[in-house]
mmCIF file of C-alpha atoms in Angstrom:
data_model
loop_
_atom_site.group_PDB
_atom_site.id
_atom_site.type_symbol
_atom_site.label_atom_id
_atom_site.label_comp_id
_atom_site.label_asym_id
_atom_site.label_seq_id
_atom_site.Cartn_x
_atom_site.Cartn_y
_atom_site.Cartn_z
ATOM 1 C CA UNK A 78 51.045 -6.721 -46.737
ATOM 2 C CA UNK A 79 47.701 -5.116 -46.643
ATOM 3 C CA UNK A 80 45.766 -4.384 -50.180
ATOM 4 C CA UNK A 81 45.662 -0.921 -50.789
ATOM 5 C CA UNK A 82 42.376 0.546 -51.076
ATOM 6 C CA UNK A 83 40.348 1.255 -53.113
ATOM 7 C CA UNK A 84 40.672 -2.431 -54.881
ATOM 8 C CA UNK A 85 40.864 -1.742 -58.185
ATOM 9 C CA UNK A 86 38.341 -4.842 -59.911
ATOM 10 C CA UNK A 87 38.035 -6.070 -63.353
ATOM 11 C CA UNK A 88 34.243 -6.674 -63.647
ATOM 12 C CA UNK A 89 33.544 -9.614 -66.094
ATOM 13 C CA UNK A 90 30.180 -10.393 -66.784
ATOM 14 C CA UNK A 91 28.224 -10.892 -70.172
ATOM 15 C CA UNK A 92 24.380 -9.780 -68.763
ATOM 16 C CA UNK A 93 24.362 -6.019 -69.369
ATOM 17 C CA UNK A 94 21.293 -5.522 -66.782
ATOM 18 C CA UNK A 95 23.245 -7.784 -64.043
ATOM 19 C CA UNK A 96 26.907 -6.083 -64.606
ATOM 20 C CA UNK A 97 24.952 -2.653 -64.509
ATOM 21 C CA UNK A 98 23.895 -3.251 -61.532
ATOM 22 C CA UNK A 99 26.601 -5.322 -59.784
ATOM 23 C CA UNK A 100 29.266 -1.787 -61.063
ATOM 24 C CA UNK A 101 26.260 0.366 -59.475
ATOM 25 C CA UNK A 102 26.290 -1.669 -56.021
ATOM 26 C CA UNK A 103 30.225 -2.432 -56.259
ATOM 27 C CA UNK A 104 30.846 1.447 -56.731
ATOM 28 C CA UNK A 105 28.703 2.297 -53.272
ATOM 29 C CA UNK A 106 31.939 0.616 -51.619
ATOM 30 C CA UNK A 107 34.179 3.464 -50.680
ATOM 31 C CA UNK A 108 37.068 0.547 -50.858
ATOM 32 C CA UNK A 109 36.207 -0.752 -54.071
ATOM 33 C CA UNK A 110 36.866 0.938 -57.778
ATOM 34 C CA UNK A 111 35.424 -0.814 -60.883
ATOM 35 C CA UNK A 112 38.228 -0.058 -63.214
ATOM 36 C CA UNK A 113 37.072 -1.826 -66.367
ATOM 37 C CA UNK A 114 34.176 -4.015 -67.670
ATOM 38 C CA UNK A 115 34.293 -6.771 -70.283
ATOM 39 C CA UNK A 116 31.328 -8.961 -71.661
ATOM 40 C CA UNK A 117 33.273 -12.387 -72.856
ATOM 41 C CA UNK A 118 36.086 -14.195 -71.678
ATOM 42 C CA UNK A 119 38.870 -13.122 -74.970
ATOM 43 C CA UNK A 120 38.322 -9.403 -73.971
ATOM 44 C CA UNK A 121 38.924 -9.936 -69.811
ATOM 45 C CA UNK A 122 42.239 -11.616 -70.469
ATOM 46 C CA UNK A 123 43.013 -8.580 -72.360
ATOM 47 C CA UNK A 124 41.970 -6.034 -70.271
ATOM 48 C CA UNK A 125 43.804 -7.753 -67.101
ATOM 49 C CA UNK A 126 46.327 -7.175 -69.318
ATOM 50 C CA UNK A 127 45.975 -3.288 -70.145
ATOM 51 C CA UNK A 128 45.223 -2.630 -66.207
ATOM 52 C CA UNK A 129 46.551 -4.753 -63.972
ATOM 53 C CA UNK A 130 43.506 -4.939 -61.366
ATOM 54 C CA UNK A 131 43.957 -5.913 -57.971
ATOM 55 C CA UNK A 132 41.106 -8.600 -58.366
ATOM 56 C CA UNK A 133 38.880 -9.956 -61.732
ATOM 57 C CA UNK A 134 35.397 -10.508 -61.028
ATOM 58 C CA UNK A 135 34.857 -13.419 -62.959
ATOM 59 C CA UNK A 136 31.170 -14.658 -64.601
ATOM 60 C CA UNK A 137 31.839 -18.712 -65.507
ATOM 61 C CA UNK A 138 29.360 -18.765 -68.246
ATOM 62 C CA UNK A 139 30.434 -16.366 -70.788
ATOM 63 C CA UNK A 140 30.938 -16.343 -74.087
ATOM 64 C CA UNK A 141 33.857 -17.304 -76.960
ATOM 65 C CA UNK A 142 36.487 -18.645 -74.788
ATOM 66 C CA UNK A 143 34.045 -18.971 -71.686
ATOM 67 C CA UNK A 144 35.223 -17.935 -67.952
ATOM 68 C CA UNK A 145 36.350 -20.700 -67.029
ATOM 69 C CA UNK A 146 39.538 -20.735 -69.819
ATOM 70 C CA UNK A 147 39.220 -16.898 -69.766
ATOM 71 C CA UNK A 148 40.756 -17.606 -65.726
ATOM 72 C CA UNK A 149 43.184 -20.072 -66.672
ATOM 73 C CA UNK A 150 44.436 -17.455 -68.892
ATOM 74 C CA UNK A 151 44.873 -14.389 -66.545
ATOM 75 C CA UNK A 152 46.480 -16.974 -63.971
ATOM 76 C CA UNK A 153 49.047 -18.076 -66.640
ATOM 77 C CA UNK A 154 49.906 -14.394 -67.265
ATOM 78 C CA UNK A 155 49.223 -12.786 -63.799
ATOM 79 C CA UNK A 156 49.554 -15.853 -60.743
ATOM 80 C CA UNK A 157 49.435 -12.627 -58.402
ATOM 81 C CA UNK A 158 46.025 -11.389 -59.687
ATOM 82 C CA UNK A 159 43.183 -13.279 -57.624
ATOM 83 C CA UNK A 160 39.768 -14.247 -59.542
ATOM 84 C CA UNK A 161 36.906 -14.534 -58.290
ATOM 85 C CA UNK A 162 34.309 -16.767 -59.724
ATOM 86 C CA UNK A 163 30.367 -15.580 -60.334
ATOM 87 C CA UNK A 164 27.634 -18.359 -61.662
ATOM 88 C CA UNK A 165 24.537 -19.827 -60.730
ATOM 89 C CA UNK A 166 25.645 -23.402 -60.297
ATOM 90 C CA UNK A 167 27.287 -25.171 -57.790
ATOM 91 C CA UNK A 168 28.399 -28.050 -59.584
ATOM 92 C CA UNK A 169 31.133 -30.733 -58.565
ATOM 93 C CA UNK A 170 32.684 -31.016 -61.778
ATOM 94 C CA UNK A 171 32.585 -26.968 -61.895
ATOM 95 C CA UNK A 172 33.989 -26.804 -58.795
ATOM 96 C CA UNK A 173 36.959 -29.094 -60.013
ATOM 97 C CA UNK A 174 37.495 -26.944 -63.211
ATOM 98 C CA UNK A 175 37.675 -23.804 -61.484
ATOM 99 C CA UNK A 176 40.713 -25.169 -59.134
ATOM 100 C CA UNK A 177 42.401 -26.512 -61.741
ATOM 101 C CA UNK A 178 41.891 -23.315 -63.800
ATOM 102 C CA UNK A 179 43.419 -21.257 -60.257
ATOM 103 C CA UNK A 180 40.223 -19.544 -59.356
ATOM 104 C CA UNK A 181 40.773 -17.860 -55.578
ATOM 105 C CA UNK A 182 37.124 -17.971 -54.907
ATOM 106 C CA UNK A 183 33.516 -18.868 -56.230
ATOM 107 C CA UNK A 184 30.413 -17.213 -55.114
ATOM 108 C CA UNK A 185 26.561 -17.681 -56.516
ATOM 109 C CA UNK A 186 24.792 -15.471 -57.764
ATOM 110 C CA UNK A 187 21.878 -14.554 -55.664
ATOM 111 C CA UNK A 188 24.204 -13.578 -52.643
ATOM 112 C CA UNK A 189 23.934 -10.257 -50.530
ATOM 113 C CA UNK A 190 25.764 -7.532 -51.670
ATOM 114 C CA UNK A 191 27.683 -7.594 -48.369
ATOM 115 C CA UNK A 192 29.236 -11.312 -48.514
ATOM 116 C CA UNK A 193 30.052 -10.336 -52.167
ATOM 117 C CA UNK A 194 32.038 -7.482 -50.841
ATOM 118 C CA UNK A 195 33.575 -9.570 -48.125
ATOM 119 C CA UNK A 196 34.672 -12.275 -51.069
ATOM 120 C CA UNK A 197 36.401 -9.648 -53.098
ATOM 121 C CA UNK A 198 37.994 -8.271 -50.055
ATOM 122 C CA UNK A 199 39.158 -11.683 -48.575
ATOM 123 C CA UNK A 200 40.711 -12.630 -51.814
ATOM 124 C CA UNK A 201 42.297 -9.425 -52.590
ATOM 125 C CA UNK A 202 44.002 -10.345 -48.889
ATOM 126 C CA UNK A 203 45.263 -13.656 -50.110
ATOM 127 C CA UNK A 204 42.565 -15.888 -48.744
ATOM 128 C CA UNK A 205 40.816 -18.106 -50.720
ATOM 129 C CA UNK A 206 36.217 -17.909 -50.748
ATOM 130 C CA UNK A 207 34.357 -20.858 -51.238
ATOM 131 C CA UNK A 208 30.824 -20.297 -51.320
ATOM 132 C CA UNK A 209 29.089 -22.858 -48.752
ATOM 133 C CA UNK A 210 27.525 -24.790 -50.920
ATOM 134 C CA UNK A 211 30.711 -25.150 -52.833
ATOM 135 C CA UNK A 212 32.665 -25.863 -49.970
ATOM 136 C CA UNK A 213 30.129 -29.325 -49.320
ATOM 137 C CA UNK A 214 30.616 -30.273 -52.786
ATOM 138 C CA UNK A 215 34.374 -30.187 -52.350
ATOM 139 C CA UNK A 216 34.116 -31.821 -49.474
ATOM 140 C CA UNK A 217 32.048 -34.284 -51.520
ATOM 141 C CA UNK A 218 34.135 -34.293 -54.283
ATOM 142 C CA UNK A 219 37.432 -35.805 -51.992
ATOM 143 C CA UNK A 220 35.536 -37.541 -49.525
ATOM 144 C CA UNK A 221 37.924 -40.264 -49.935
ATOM 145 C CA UNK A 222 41.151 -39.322 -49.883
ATOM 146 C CA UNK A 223 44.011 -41.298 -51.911
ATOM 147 C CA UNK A 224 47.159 -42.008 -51.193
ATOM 148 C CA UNK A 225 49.793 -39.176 -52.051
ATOM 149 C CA UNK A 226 51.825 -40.690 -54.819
ATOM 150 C CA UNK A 227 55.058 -39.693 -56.624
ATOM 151 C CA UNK A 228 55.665 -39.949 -60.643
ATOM 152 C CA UNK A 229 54.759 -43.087 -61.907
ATOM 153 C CA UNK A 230 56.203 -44.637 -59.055
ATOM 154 C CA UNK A 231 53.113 -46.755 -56.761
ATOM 155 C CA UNK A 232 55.237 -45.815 -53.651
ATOM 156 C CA UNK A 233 52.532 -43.812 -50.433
ATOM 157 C CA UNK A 234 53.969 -40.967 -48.935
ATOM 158 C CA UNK A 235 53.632 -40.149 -45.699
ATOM 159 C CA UNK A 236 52.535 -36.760 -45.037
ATOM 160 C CA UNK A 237 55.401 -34.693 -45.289
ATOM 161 C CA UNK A 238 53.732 -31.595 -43.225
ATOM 162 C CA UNK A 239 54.961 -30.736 -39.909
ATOM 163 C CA UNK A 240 52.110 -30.548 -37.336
ATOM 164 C CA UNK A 241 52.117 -26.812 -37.050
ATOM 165 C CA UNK A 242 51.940 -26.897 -41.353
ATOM 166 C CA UNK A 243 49.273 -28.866 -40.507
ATOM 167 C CA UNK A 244 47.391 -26.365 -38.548
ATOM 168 C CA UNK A 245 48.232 -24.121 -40.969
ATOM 169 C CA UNK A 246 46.840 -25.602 -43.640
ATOM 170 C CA UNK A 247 43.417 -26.721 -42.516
ATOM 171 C CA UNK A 248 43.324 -22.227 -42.019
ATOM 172 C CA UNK A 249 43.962 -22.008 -45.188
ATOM 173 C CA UNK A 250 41.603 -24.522 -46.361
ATOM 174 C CA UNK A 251 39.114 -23.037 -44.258
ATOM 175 C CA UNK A 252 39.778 -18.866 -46.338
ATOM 176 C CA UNK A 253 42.087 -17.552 -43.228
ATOM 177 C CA UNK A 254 44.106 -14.795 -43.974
ATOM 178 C CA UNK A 255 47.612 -15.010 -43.248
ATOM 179 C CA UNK A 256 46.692 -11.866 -40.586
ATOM 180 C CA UNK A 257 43.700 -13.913 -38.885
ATOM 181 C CA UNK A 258 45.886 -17.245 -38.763
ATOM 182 C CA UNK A 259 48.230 -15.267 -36.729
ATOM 183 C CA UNK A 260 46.081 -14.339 -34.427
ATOM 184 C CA UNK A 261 44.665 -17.562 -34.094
ATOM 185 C CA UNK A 262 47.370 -19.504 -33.254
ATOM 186 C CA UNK A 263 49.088 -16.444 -31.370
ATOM 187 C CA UNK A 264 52.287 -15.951 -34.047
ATOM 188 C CA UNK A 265 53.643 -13.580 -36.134
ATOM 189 C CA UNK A 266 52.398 -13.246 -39.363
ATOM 190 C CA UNK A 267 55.414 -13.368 -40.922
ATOM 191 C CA UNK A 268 55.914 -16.868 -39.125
ATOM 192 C CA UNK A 269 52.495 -17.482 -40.741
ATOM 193 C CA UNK A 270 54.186 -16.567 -44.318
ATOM 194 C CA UNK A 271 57.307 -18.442 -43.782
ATOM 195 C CA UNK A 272 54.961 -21.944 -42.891
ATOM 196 C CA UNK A 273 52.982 -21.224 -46.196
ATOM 197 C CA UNK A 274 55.726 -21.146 -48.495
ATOM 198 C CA UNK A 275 56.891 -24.225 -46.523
ATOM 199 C CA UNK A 276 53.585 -26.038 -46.918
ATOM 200 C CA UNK A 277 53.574 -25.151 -51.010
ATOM 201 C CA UNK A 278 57.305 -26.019 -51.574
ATOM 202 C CA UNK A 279 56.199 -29.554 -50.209
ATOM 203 C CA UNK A 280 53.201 -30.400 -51.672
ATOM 204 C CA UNK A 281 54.636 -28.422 -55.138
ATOM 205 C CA UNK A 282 51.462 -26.658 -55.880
ATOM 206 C CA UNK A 283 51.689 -23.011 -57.241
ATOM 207 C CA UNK A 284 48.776 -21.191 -54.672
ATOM 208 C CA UNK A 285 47.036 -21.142 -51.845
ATOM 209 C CA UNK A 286 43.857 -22.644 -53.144
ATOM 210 C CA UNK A 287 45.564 -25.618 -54.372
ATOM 211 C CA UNK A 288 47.224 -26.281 -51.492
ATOM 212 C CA UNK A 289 43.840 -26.238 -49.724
ATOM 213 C CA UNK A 290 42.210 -28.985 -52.226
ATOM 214 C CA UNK A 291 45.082 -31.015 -51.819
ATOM 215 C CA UNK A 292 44.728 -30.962 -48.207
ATOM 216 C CA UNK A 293 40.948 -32.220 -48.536
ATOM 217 C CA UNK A 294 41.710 -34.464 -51.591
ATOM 218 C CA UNK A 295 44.820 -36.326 -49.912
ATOM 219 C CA UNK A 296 44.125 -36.446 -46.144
ATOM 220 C CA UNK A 297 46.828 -34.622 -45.233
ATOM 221 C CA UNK A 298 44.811 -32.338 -42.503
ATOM 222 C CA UNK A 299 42.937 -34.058 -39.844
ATOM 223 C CA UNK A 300 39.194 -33.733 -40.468
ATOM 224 C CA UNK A 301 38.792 -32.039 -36.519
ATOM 225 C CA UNK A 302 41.001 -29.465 -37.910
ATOM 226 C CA UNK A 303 39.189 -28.807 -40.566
ATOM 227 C CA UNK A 304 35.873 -28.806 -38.840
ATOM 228 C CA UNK A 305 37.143 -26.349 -36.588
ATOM 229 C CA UNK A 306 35.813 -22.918 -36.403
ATOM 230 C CA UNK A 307 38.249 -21.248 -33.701
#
């Protein structure tokens, strides 16, 4: 399903001067609507709340509760709602917290207005948005995968994912759309949706994103398919 336009966006950001003028540039967007603002983490999960926004735009380093609880919040409450992740660092440990916490996507600030608008679009579409730099330091992060393991039990795994999950997967890893993996590998997308509820089922991980780390953290995608850029 397509998101309807305009995306209706939580804006979450405790820099006055910066949210004024990330709501100024935001609102140029004929397909974006800024809906709501909030300054600290306590009043974003209660605002997703009141509105319902298609996307939160999502500053890590706020105050009380800080962003990165503030998103593990709205994920508990709303899975369906995607956040997107604003800071000036690109730090591994970050990186980890903001996966486990459910964030969709992660961009620095600093980035053109454009690929900002692309990030909120992409995740409003069900794709996830690394930034680069974050994407090398996940990369980093699982550079040597482990063996998958059940329970307390030492038994490996072999990978349960068919080869076409497979392919799948490393698209998803890589912020495909459901749409643009169809139309990569020449099937439906509904075909597409069908393999991704597969691939989740199996690894028993809740999104997308997840799903994605996993791939990277556990081997389970051949590193030429994730290199790819077909």
């Amino acid at each position: 399903m397509k998101p309807v336009f305009p995306l209706r966006i939580l804006l979450v950001e405790d820099d006055e001067l910066f949210r004024l003028g990330l709501q100024t540039r935001l609102q140029q967007e004929s397909c974006l609507q800024v809906i709501a603002e909030a300054e600290d983490g306590e009043t974003a999960v209660e605002l997703t709340q009141e509105h319902l926004p298609n996307v939160v735009v999502l500053d890590v380093g706020l105050p009380g509760i800080g962003g990165i609880e503030a998103c593990r919040q709205i994920k508990q409450r709303h899975p369906e709602i995607p956040v997107l992740i604003l800071t000036s660092h690109a730090q591994k440990s970050l990186i980890e917290r903001l996966i486990s916490a459910g964030a969709q996507g992660y961009c620095l600030k600093g980035i053109a207005a454009e690929t900002l608008v692309l990030a909120i679009r992409s995740v409003a579409a069900g794709a996830s948005w690394w930034d680069k730099a974050a994407t090398a330091e996940i990369r980093a992060v699982f550079a040597n995968p482990e063996p998958v393991k059940v329970g307390s039990k030492s038994e490996v795994l072999e990978n349960p994912l068919t080869k076409r999950e497979q392919e799948i997967l490393a698209l998803v890893a890589r912020g495909k759309s459901n749409q643009e993996i169809a139309q990569i590998l020449y099937i439906a997308p509904g075909t597409v949706r069908v393999h991704v509820h597969a691939i989740l089922q199996k690894l028993e991980v809740r999104d997308r994103t997840q799903a994605a780390v996993l791939a990277i953290q556990k081997g389970l995608v051949a590193e030429e398919l994730l290199g790819s850029q077909s």
